[in-house]
Tab-separated table of C-alpha atoms in Angstrom:
chain	number	residue	atom	x	y	z
A	1203	UNK	CA	27.501	8.419	16.755
A	1204	UNK	CA	30.757	8.538	14.778
A	1205	UNK	CA	31.493	4.935	15.741
A	1206	UNK	CA	28.254	3.588	14.246
A	1207	UNK	CA	29.266	3.953	10.553
A	1208	UNK	CA	32.650	2.414	11.344
A	1209	UNK	CA	30.981	-0.494	13.109
A	1210	UNK	CA	28.670	-1.016	10.165
A	1211	UNK	CA	31.649	-0.888	7.795
A	1212	UNK	CA	33.311	-3.660	9.808
A	1213	UNK	CA	30.127	-5.718	9.663
A	1214	UNK	CA	29.956	-5.286	5.895
A	1215	UNK	CA	33.384	-6.877	5.445
A	1216	UNK	CA	32.134	-9.866	7.395
A	1217	UNK	CA	28.924	-10.049	5.361
A	1218	UNK	CA	30.703	-9.846	1.985
A	1219	UNK	CA	33.965	-11.865	1.936
A	1220	UNK	CA	36.791	-10.089	0.157
A	1221	UNK	CA	35.130	-6.691	0.387
A	1222	UNK	CA	37.634	-3.838	0.569
A	1223	UNK	CA	36.257	-0.685	2.163
A	1224	UNK	CA	37.660	2.650	0.998
A	1225	UNK	CA	35.354	4.809	3.060
A	1226	UNK	CA	32.067	5.041	4.872
A	1227	UNK	CA	29.466	7.738	5.347
A	1228	UNK	CA	26.249	8.118	7.263
A	1229	UNK	CA	23.003	7.317	5.543
A	1230	UNK	CA	19.599	8.764	6.341
A	1231	UNK	CA	17.154	5.958	6.984
A	1232	UNK	CA	13.914	5.415	8.846
A	1233	UNK	CA	13.955	4.932	12.595
A	1234	UNK	CA	13.729	1.172	12.225
A	1235	UNK	CA	17.291	0.755	10.907
A	1236	UNK	CA	20.885	1.728	11.528
A	1237	UNK	CA	22.474	2.220	8.123
A	1238	UNK	CA	25.594	3.475	6.361
A	1239	UNK	CA	26.924	3.786	2.820
A	1240	UNK	CA	30.102	1.793	2.202
A	1241	UNK	CA	32.494	3.135	-0.441
A	1242	UNK	CA	34.345	0.462	-2.396
A	1243	UNK	CA	36.642	0.569	-5.411
A	1244	UNK	CA	33.829	-0.322	-7.827
A	1245	UNK	CA	30.606	0.937	-6.308
A	1246	UNK	CA	28.804	2.153	-3.207
A	1247	UNK	CA	27.013	-0.362	-1.013
A	1248	UNK	CA	24.358	-0.026	1.675
A	1249	UNK	CA	24.549	-1.846	5.006
A	1250	UNK	CA	21.535	-1.890	7.323
A	1251	UNK	CA	20.890	-3.337	10.770
A	1252	UNK	CA	17.269	-3.487	12.007
A	1253	UNK	CA	16.621	-1.826	15.355
A	1254	UNK	CA	13.184	-3.305	16.017
A	1255	UNK	CA	11.490	-6.644	15.526
A	1256	UNK	CA	9.113	-5.067	13.023
A	1257	UNK	CA	12.062	-3.763	10.990
A	1258	UNK	CA	13.664	-7.217	11.075
A	1259	UNK	CA	10.476	-8.810	9.713
A	1260	UNK	CA	10.324	-6.145	7.009
A	1261	UNK	CA	13.945	-6.788	6.068
A	1262	UNK	CA	13.325	-10.544	5.847
A	1263	UNK	CA	10.384	-9.988	3.495
A	1264	UNK	CA	12.428	-7.588	1.382
A	1265	UNK	CA	15.265	-10.100	1.042
A	1266	UNK	CA	12.729	-12.681	-0.143
A	1267	UNK	CA	11.352	-10.248	-2.700
A	1268	UNK	CA	14.788	-9.294	-4.021
A	1269	UNK	CA	15.778	-12.964	-4.280
A	1270	UNK	CA	12.671	-13.659	-6.375
A	1271	UNK	CA	13.736	-10.916	-8.813
A	1272	UNK	CA	16.263	-13.038	-10.631
A	1273	UNK	CA	18.171	-11.930	-13.708
A	1274	UNK	CA	15.291	-12.684	-16.088
A	1275	UNK	CA	12.618	-10.576	-14.369
A	1276	UNK	CA	15.097	-7.765	-13.687
A	1277	UNK	CA	15.911	-7.535	-17.400
A	1278	UNK	CA	12.244	-6.736	-18.077
A	1279	UNK	CA	12.156	-3.747	-15.737
A	1280	UNK	CA	12.993	-0.231	-17.006
A	1281	UNK	CA	14.739	0.576	-13.719
A	1282	UNK	CA	17.168	-1.023	-11.283
A	1283	UNK	CA	16.206	-2.859	-8.106
A	1284	UNK	CA	18.674	-3.459	-5.238
A	1285	UNK	CA	20.665	-6.670	-5.087
A	1286	UNK	CA	21.426	-8.419	-1.795
A	1287	UNK	CA	25.137	-9.187	-1.519
A	1288	UNK	CA	25.457	-10.784	1.903
A	1289	UNK	CA	24.589	-10.741	5.582
A	1290	UNK	CA	26.231	-11.382	8.920
A	1291	UNK	CA	25.230	-11.608	12.549
A	1292	UNK	CA	24.998	-8.319	14.430
A	1293	UNK	CA	24.216	-8.935	18.076
A	1294	UNK	CA	20.739	-10.443	18.308
A	1295	UNK	CA	19.911	-9.526	14.733
A	1296	UNK	CA	21.821	-9.253	11.439
A	1297	UNK	CA	23.501	-6.788	9.116
A	1298	UNK	CA	22.501	-6.963	5.450
A	1299	UNK	CA	24.563	-5.506	2.598
A	1300	UNK	CA	22.907	-4.523	-0.686
A	1301	UNK	CA	23.803	-2.407	-3.666
A	1302	UNK	CA	23.232	1.287	-2.991
A	1303	UNK	CA	20.918	2.936	-5.508
A	1304	UNK	CA	20.914	6.692	-5.243
A	1305	UNK	CA	19.094	9.384	-7.152
A	1306	UNK	CA	16.855	12.383	-6.814
A	1307	UNK	CA	13.742	12.125	-4.690
A	1308	UNK	CA	10.337	13.710	-4.975
A	1309	UNK	CA	7.098	13.901	-3.017
A	1310	UNK	CA	3.802	12.719	-4.427
A	1311	UNK	CA	2.391	16.193	-3.882
A	1312	UNK	CA	5.057	17.562	-6.261
A	1313	UNK	CA	3.362	15.839	-9.203
A	1314	UNK	CA	1.007	17.709	-11.507
A	1315	UNK	CA	-1.280	16.442	-14.252
A	1316	UNK	CA	1.205	17.592	-16.926
A	1317	UNK	CA	4.402	16.423	-15.210
A	1318	UNK	CA	6.985	14.719	-17.431
A	1319	UNK	CA	7.356	12.024	-14.775
A	1320	UNK	CA	3.819	10.654	-15.334
A	1321	UNK	CA	4.892	8.696	-18.420
A	1322	UNK	CA	7.890	6.918	-16.817
A	1323	UNK	CA	5.779	6.237	-13.725
A	1324	UNK	CA	3.109	4.556	-15.845
A	1325	UNK	CA	5.719	2.537	-17.726
A	1326	UNK	CA	7.484	1.453	-14.533
A	1327	UNK	CA	4.261	0.336	-12.845
A	1328	UNK	CA	3.081	-1.452	-15.994
A	1329	UNK	CA	6.423	-3.271	-16.241
A	1330	UNK	CA	6.082	-4.570	-12.667
A	1331	UNK	CA	2.539	-5.756	-13.367
A	1332	UNK	CA	3.649	-7.491	-16.567
A	1333	UNK	CA	6.192	-9.671	-14.752
A	1334	UNK	CA	5.332	-13.401	-14.925
A	1335	UNK	CA	3.296	-14.727	-12.001
A	1336	UNK	CA	5.918	-17.445	-11.627
A	1337	UNK	CA	8.216	-14.828	-10.064
A	1338	UNK	CA	6.034	-14.961	-6.957
A	1339	UNK	CA	4.972	-18.580	-7.237
A	1340	UNK	CA	8.537	-19.903	-7.503
A	1341	UNK	CA	9.987	-17.308	-5.144
A	1342	UNK	CA	7.767	-18.078	-2.172
A	1343	UNK	CA	6.084	-14.667	-2.278
A	1344	UNK	CA	2.458	-14.007	-1.234
A	1345	UNK	CA	-0.105	-15.169	-3.789
A	1346	UNK	CA	-3.551	-13.630	-3.328
A	1347	UNK	CA	-6.682	-13.988	-5.437
A	1348	UNK	CA	-9.140	-11.179	-6.066
A	1349	UNK	CA	-11.461	-12.704	-3.467
A	1350	UNK	CA	-8.625	-12.915	-0.936
A	1351	UNK	CA	-7.919	-9.212	-1.396
A	1352	UNK	CA	-11.589	-8.353	-1.083
A	1353	UNK	CA	-11.842	-10.279	2.178
A	1354	UNK	CA	-8.723	-8.644	3.618
A	1355	UNK	CA	-10.071	-5.178	2.789
A	1356	UNK	CA	-13.433	-6.099	4.342
A	1357	UNK	CA	-11.750	-7.218	7.548
A	1358	UNK	CA	-9.793	-3.972	7.698
A	1359	UNK	CA	-13.044	-1.999	7.507
A	1360	UNK	CA	-14.575	-4.232	10.194
A	1361	UNK	CA	-11.641	-3.643	12.516
A	1362	UNK	CA	-11.804	0.111	11.984
A	1363	UNK	CA	-15.564	0.013	12.587
A	1364	UNK	CA	-14.999	-1.861	15.851
A	1365	UNK	CA	-13.098	1.127	17.253
A	1366	UNK	CA	-16.400	3.084	17.144
A	1367	UNK	CA	-14.466	6.000	15.690
A	1368	UNK	CA	-15.353	5.330	12.063
A	1369	UNK	CA	-18.146	7.635	10.812
A	1370	UNK	CA	-21.124	5.662	9.521
A	1371	UNK	CA	-21.131	7.694	6.302
A	1372	UNK	CA	-17.574	6.588	5.521
A	1373	UNK	CA	-18.217	2.993	6.568
A	1374	UNK	CA	-21.199	2.745	4.241
A	1375	UNK	CA	-19.170	4.133	1.347
A	1376	UNK	CA	-16.376	1.632	1.859
A	1377	UNK	CA	-18.811	-1.250	2.334
A	1378	UNK	CA	-20.696	-0.313	-0.837
A	1379	UNK	CA	-17.495	-0.592	-2.862
A	1380	UNK	CA	-16.586	-3.903	-1.223
A	1381	UNK	CA	-20.057	-5.328	-1.905
A	1382	UNK	CA	-19.997	-4.460	-5.623
A	1383	UNK	CA	-18.916	-7.728	-7.296
A	1384	UNK	CA	-17.963	-6.232	-10.668
A	1385	UNK	CA	-15.212	-4.137	-9.092
A	1386	UNK	CA	-13.556	-7.289	-7.757
A	1387	UNK	CA	-13.695	-9.266	-10.974
A	1388	UNK	CA	-10.082	-8.755	-12.037
A	1389	UNK	CA	-6.962	-10.781	-12.704
A	1390	UNK	CA	-4.284	-10.294	-10.017
A	1391	UNK	CA	-0.806	-9.408	-11.251
A	1392	UNK	CA	2.666	-9.117	-9.865
A	1393	UNK	CA	2.751	-6.015	-7.662
A	1394	UNK	CA	5.392	-4.063	-5.777
A	1395	UNK	CA	2.933	-3.874	-2.907
A	1396	UNK	CA	4.259	-0.831	-1.058
A	1397	UNK	CA	5.023	1.555	-3.901
A	1398	UNK	CA	5.147	5.263	-3.097
A	1399	UNK	CA	7.280	8.299	-3.882
A	1400	UNK	CA	9.790	7.451	-1.139
A	1401	UNK	CA	10.679	4.161	-2.835
A	1402	UNK	CA	11.380	5.756	-6.238
A	1403	UNK	CA	14.608	7.396	-7.421
A	1404	UNK	CA	14.706	9.605	-10.502
A	1405	UNK	CA	17.260	11.316	-12.730
A	1406	UNK	CA	16.692	13.627	-15.704
A	1407	UNK	CA	12.986	12.871	-15.829
A	1408	UNK	CA	13.469	9.090	-15.763
A	1409	UNK	CA	12.973	6.507	-13.040
A	1410	UNK	CA	16.344	4.950	-12.297
A	1411	UNK	CA	15.589	2.766	-9.264
A	1412	UNK	CA	12.741	1.350	-7.190
A	1413	UNK	CA	13.422	0.310	-3.599
A	1414	UNK	CA	11.490	-1.437	-0.841
A	1415	UNK	CA	10.261	-4.812	-2.125
A	1416	UNK	CA	9.074	-6.203	1.212
A	1417	UNK	CA	5.452	-6.599	0.050
A	1418	UNK	CA	6.146	-7.877	-3.440
A	1419	UNK	CA	3.850	-10.665	-4.604
A	1420	UNK	CA	0.697	-11.384	-6.582
A	1421	UNK	CA	-2.024	-8.884	-5.757
A	1422	UNK	CA	-4.231	-6.055	-6.976
A	1423	UNK	CA	-2.580	-3.784	-9.567
A	1424	UNK	CA	-4.661	-0.909	-8.167
A	1425	UNK	CA	-2.662	-1.051	-4.935
A	1426	UNK	CA	0.441	0.255	-6.757
A	1427	UNK	CA	-1.535	3.245	-8.062
A	1428	UNK	CA	-3.307	4.338	-4.880
A	1429	UNK	CA	-0.464	6.559	-3.606
A	1430	UNK	CA	-0.855	8.858	-6.627
A	1431	UNK	CA	-4.094	10.227	-5.170
A	1432	UNK	CA	-1.978	12.219	-2.732
A	1433	UNK	CA	-1.281	14.432	-5.757
A	1434	UNK	CA	-4.955	14.565	-6.794
A	1435	UNK	CA	-7.372	12.711	-9.034
A	1436	UNK	CA	-5.995	14.397	-12.154
A	1437	UNK	CA	-2.556	12.881	-11.552
A	1438	UNK	CA	-4.003	9.419	-10.919
A	1439	UNK	CA	-6.118	9.641	-14.076
A	1440	UNK	CA	-3.119	10.804	-16.081
A	1441	UNK	CA	-0.962	7.890	-14.957
A	1442	UNK	CA	-3.767	5.338	-15.456
A	1443	UNK	CA	-4.398	6.575	-19.003
A	1444	UNK	CA	-0.708	6.178	-19.848
A	1445	UNK	CA	-0.626	2.857	-17.966
A	1446	UNK	CA	-3.442	1.564	-20.205
A	1447	UNK	CA	-1.350	2.333	-23.277
A	1448	UNK	CA	1.543	0.316	-21.865
A	1449	UNK	CA	-0.401	-2.866	-21.104
A	1450	UNK	CA	-3.746	-4.482	-21.785
A	1451	UNK	CA	-5.669	-4.109	-18.547
A	1452	UNK	CA	-9.141	-4.394	-17.104
A	1453	UNK	CA	-11.773	-1.663	-17.036
A	1454	UNK	CA	-9.946	1.525	-16.125
A	1455	UNK	CA	-12.916	2.803	-14.130
A	1456	UNK	CA	-12.807	-0.300	-11.915
A	1457	UNK	CA	-9.067	0.101	-11.471
A	1458	UNK	CA	-9.520	3.728	-10.414
A	1459	UNK	CA	-12.283	2.873	-7.948
A	1460	UNK	CA	-10.179	0.260	-6.144
A	1461	UNK	CA	-7.139	2.563	-6.127
A	1462	UNK	CA	-9.295	5.242	-4.464
A	1463	UNK	CA	-10.554	2.708	-1.907
A	1464	UNK	CA	-7.012	1.596	-1.017
A	1465	UNK	CA	-5.991	5.230	-0.660
A	1466	UNK	CA	-8.780	5.912	1.841
A	1467	UNK	CA	-8.170	2.651	3.703
A	1468	UNK	CA	-4.712	3.942	4.619
A	1469	UNK	CA	-6.535	6.223	7.064
A	1470	UNK	CA	-8.168	3.140	8.588
A	1471	UNK	CA	-4.714	1.573	9.002
A	1472	UNK	CA	-3.478	4.776	10.642
A	1473	UNK	CA	-6.440	4.730	13.034
A	1474	UNK	CA	-5.775	1.105	13.962
A	1475	UNK	CA	-2.080	1.848	14.471
A	1476	UNK	CA	-3.041	4.569	16.919
A	1477	UNK	CA	-5.486	2.401	18.841
A	1478	UNK	CA	-3.139	-0.589	18.985
A	1479	UNK	CA	-0.219	1.513	20.252
A	1480	UNK	CA	-2.469	3.685	22.458
A	1481	UNK	CA	-1.079	6.795	20.750
A	1482	UNK	CA	-3.755	9.445	21.209
A	1483	UNK	CA	-2.040	11.877	18.832
A	1484	UNK	CA	-2.243	9.336	16.020
A	1485	UNK	CA	-5.865	8.523	16.890
A	1486	UNK	CA	-6.815	12.205	16.844
A	1487	UNK	CA	-5.062	12.700	13.504
A	1488	UNK	CA	-6.858	9.703	11.962
A	1489	UNK	CA	-10.231	10.809	13.336
A	1490	UNK	CA	-9.706	14.294	11.892
A	1491	UNK	CA	-8.997	12.788	8.460
A	1492	UNK	CA	-12.087	10.587	8.699
A	1493	UNK	CA	-14.178	13.601	9.717
A	1494	UNK	CA	-13.108	15.405	6.546
A	1495	UNK	CA	-14.463	12.481	4.506
A	1496	UNK	CA	-17.953	12.989	5.910
A	1497	UNK	CA	-20.341	14.763	3.577
A	1498	UNK	CA	-18.283	14.241	0.443
A	1499	UNK	CA	-17.614	11.185	-1.640
A	1500	UNK	CA	-14.096	12.414	-2.311
A	1501	UNK	CA	-12.044	10.641	-4.954
A	1502	UNK	CA	-13.626	7.315	-4.033
A	1503	UNK	CA	-17.188	8.568	-4.455
A	1504	UNK	CA	-16.452	9.996	-7.897
A	1505	UNK	CA	-14.506	6.926	-9.032
A	1506	UNK	CA	-17.112	4.488	-7.707
A	1507	UNK	CA	-20.015	6.263	-9.418
A	1508	UNK	CA	-18.235	6.128	-12.744
A	1509	UNK	CA	-17.099	2.524	-12.250
A	1510	UNK	CA	-20.633	1.295	-11.661
A	1511	UNK	CA	-22.068	3.152	-14.646
A	1512	UNK	CA	-19.242	2.844	-17.154
A	1513	UNK	CA	-18.264	0.094	-19.533
A	1514	UNK	CA	-14.553	-0.550	-20.227
A	1515	UNK	CA	-13.024	2.537	-21.829
A	1516	UNK	CA	-12.143	2.582	-25.494
A	1517	UNK	CA	-8.836	3.878	-26.813
A	1518	UNK	CA	-10.546	7.167	-27.712
A	1519	UNK	CA	-11.884	7.477	-24.168
A	1520	UNK	CA	-8.414	6.823	-22.782
A	1521	UNK	CA	-7.046	9.717	-24.837
A	1522	UNK	CA	-9.880	11.935	-23.623
A	1523	UNK	CA	-9.109	10.897	-20.053
A	1524	UNK	CA	-5.681	12.489	-20.368
A	1525	UNK	CA	-7.277	15.925	-20.644
A	1526	UNK	CA	-10.067	15.386	-18.188
A	1527	UNK	CA	-10.341	17.096	-14.815
A	1528	UNK	CA	-12.845	15.299	-12.549
A	1529	UNK	CA	-15.198	17.533	-10.561
A	1530	UNK	CA	-16.231	16.549	-7.048
A	1531	UNK	CA	-19.571	17.916	-5.864
A	1532	UNK	CA	-20.015	18.300	-2.155
A	1533	UNK	CA	-23.666	17.421	-1.551
A	1534	UNK	CA	-23.717	18.683	2.026
A	1535	UNK	CA	-22.972	22.036	3.561
A	1536	UNK	CA	-20.389	22.205	6.307
A	1537	UNK	CA	-23.132	22.439	8.925
A	1538	UNK	CA	-25.047	19.459	7.555
A	1539	UNK	CA	-21.852	17.433	7.268
A	1540	UNK	CA	-20.935	17.893	10.899
A	1541	UNK	CA	-24.517	17.201	11.991
A	1542	UNK	CA	-24.264	13.915	10.129
A	1543	UNK	CA	-20.944	13.260	11.837
A	1544	UNK	CA	-22.517	13.802	15.256
A	1545	UNK	CA	-25.243	11.306	14.387
A	1546	UNK	CA	-22.558	8.808	13.328
A	1547	UNK	CA	-20.731	9.221	16.614
A	1548	UNK	CA	-23.967	8.709	18.628
A	1549	UNK	CA	-24.794	5.656	16.564
A	1550	UNK	CA	-21.346	4.214	17.334
A	1551	UNK	CA	-21.706	4.771	21.065
A	1552	UNK	CA	-25.003	2.845	21.317
A	1553	UNK	CA	-23.789	-0.748	21.577
A	1554	UNK	CA	-27.265	-2.075	20.709
A	1555	UNK	CA	-26.503	-1.184	17.104
A	1556	UNK	CA	-23.018	-2.741	16.966
A	1557	UNK	CA	-22.735	-6.289	15.732
A	1558	UNK	CA	-19.783	-8.564	16.559
A	1559	UNK	CA	-17.139	-9.148	13.925
A	1560	UNK	CA	-17.528	-12.368	11.971
A	1561	UNK	CA	-13.994	-13.719	12.333
A	1562	UNK	CA	-12.402	-16.849	13.783
A	1563	UNK	CA	-12.321	-16.388	17.505
A	1564	UNK	CA	-13.693	-13.395	19.365
A	1565	UNK	CA	-13.117	-9.720	18.604
A	1566	UNK	CA	-9.475	-8.777	19.256
A	1567	UNK	CA	-10.583	-5.574	20.926
A	1568	UNK	CA	-12.481	-7.623	23.523
A	1569	UNK	CA	-9.974	-10.407	24.026
A	1570	UNK	CA	-6.537	-8.756	23.765
A	1571	UNK	CA	-3.599	-10.602	22.226
A	1572	UNK	CA	-5.523	-13.898	21.845
A	1573	UNK	CA	-7.818	-12.216	19.347
A	1574	UNK	CA	-4.867	-10.690	17.524
A	1575	UNK	CA	-3.139	-14.076	17.310
A	1576	UNK	CA	-6.285	-15.676	15.921
A	1577	UNK	CA	-6.589	-12.885	13.385
A	1578	UNK	CA	-2.932	-13.232	12.375
A	1579	UNK	CA	-3.360	-16.988	11.880
A	1580	UNK	CA	-6.445	-16.417	9.754
A	1581	UNK	CA	-4.677	-13.829	7.598
A	1582	UNK	CA	-1.770	-16.246	7.098
A	1583	UNK	CA	-4.221	-18.782	5.689
A	1584	UNK	CA	-5.415	-16.224	3.171
A	1585	UNK	CA	-1.993	-16.204	1.493
A	1586	UNK	CA	-2.373	-19.782	0.328
A	1587	UNK	CA	-6.095	-20.617	0.151
A	1588	UNK	CA	-8.295	-18.654	-2.251
A	1589	UNK	CA	-11.644	-17.785	-0.681
A	1590	UNK	CA	-15.119	-18.039	-2.176
A	1591	UNK	CA	-17.976	-15.530	-2.163
A	1592	UNK	CA	-19.469	-17.380	0.805
A	1593	UNK	CA	-16.530	-16.265	2.968
A	1594	UNK	CA	-17.311	-12.571	2.464
A	1595	UNK	CA	-18.940	-10.964	5.530
A	1596	UNK	CA	-22.521	-10.002	4.783
A	1597	UNK	CA	-23.771	-8.255	7.864
A	1598	UNK	CA	-27.231	-6.701	7.823
A	1599	UNK	CA	-27.185	-3.156	9.080
A	1600	UNK	CA	-30.067	-1.441	10.889
């Protein structure tokens, strides 16, 4: 293990001509990368080598995102983003050297509704969303319309439903949100795309750096807010209220509803990851999380109800939102909830009630990799061709 940082230090001198290394130390990273911190006379640098094909694809997308953040856009951000300095071949892959941005870390669950960090979080997210759309358009980043994003979310629900492990109660809730046109009438903005607590560095109550720009592009601003629900609805509401003060945005209730949907859809992604990798532990974990959603609307149910009934909030309502604590009423007892869950499971097992997915090609679950390839090609098209309402799946349900 001691030789790995030294090897990475040698690769960094090849990636950045003229680089003089004064020292090297190990760096904690995810399992997809080998990484080390390079000490130079002026600053510390980070060198990373992907260990898997998925990590290599992620690194390529991140390099594209960082390249699109030229000097102009960076000057508009109240934090620092990494800068790519060079790369070199490393066996069958490559080593990439970037600036190393360090700072204190926090978990989303550490946040409270009166945390000092809520204000800088709102300002940082608003600053990303206020970047010109030309950053993505000229930088070759994904450009998605509101309809594109709606279709992609619908397909994700369809794929999760095809596993027959998605409770009907949860599926109906997600579908109801997706089939409510007003919620999807919004102007896409520049988004980070994979924002969460792990990608943020802080110091003295301020956000100093934001990492991980592999999914940067034009998308739904609600996607950058969804991770805050891990800390509770009060934290999300607090950040959104402050976010609204920082930029002119759409109806806050619609923004909250989509953020809640994206938060819940992460469980669908986790379920699909488990089924695609045949990891029963992951499948069981995802199913347990889905089971807990049965019988309660959760954050999504509360947000959706208010979004449908509410008009855009006034400035006075935004101020009131800062002090508001949403209440979630569980309409079912524990016994009734699990009885409903059993009925959902039985419904899923009876194939007479399961309709085929409306996608190009056959269902990936029935046709293996051919279906996955067809799905991947179709998703690629979504990045460049906005879709109309006619493209939205509209399946009748029994």
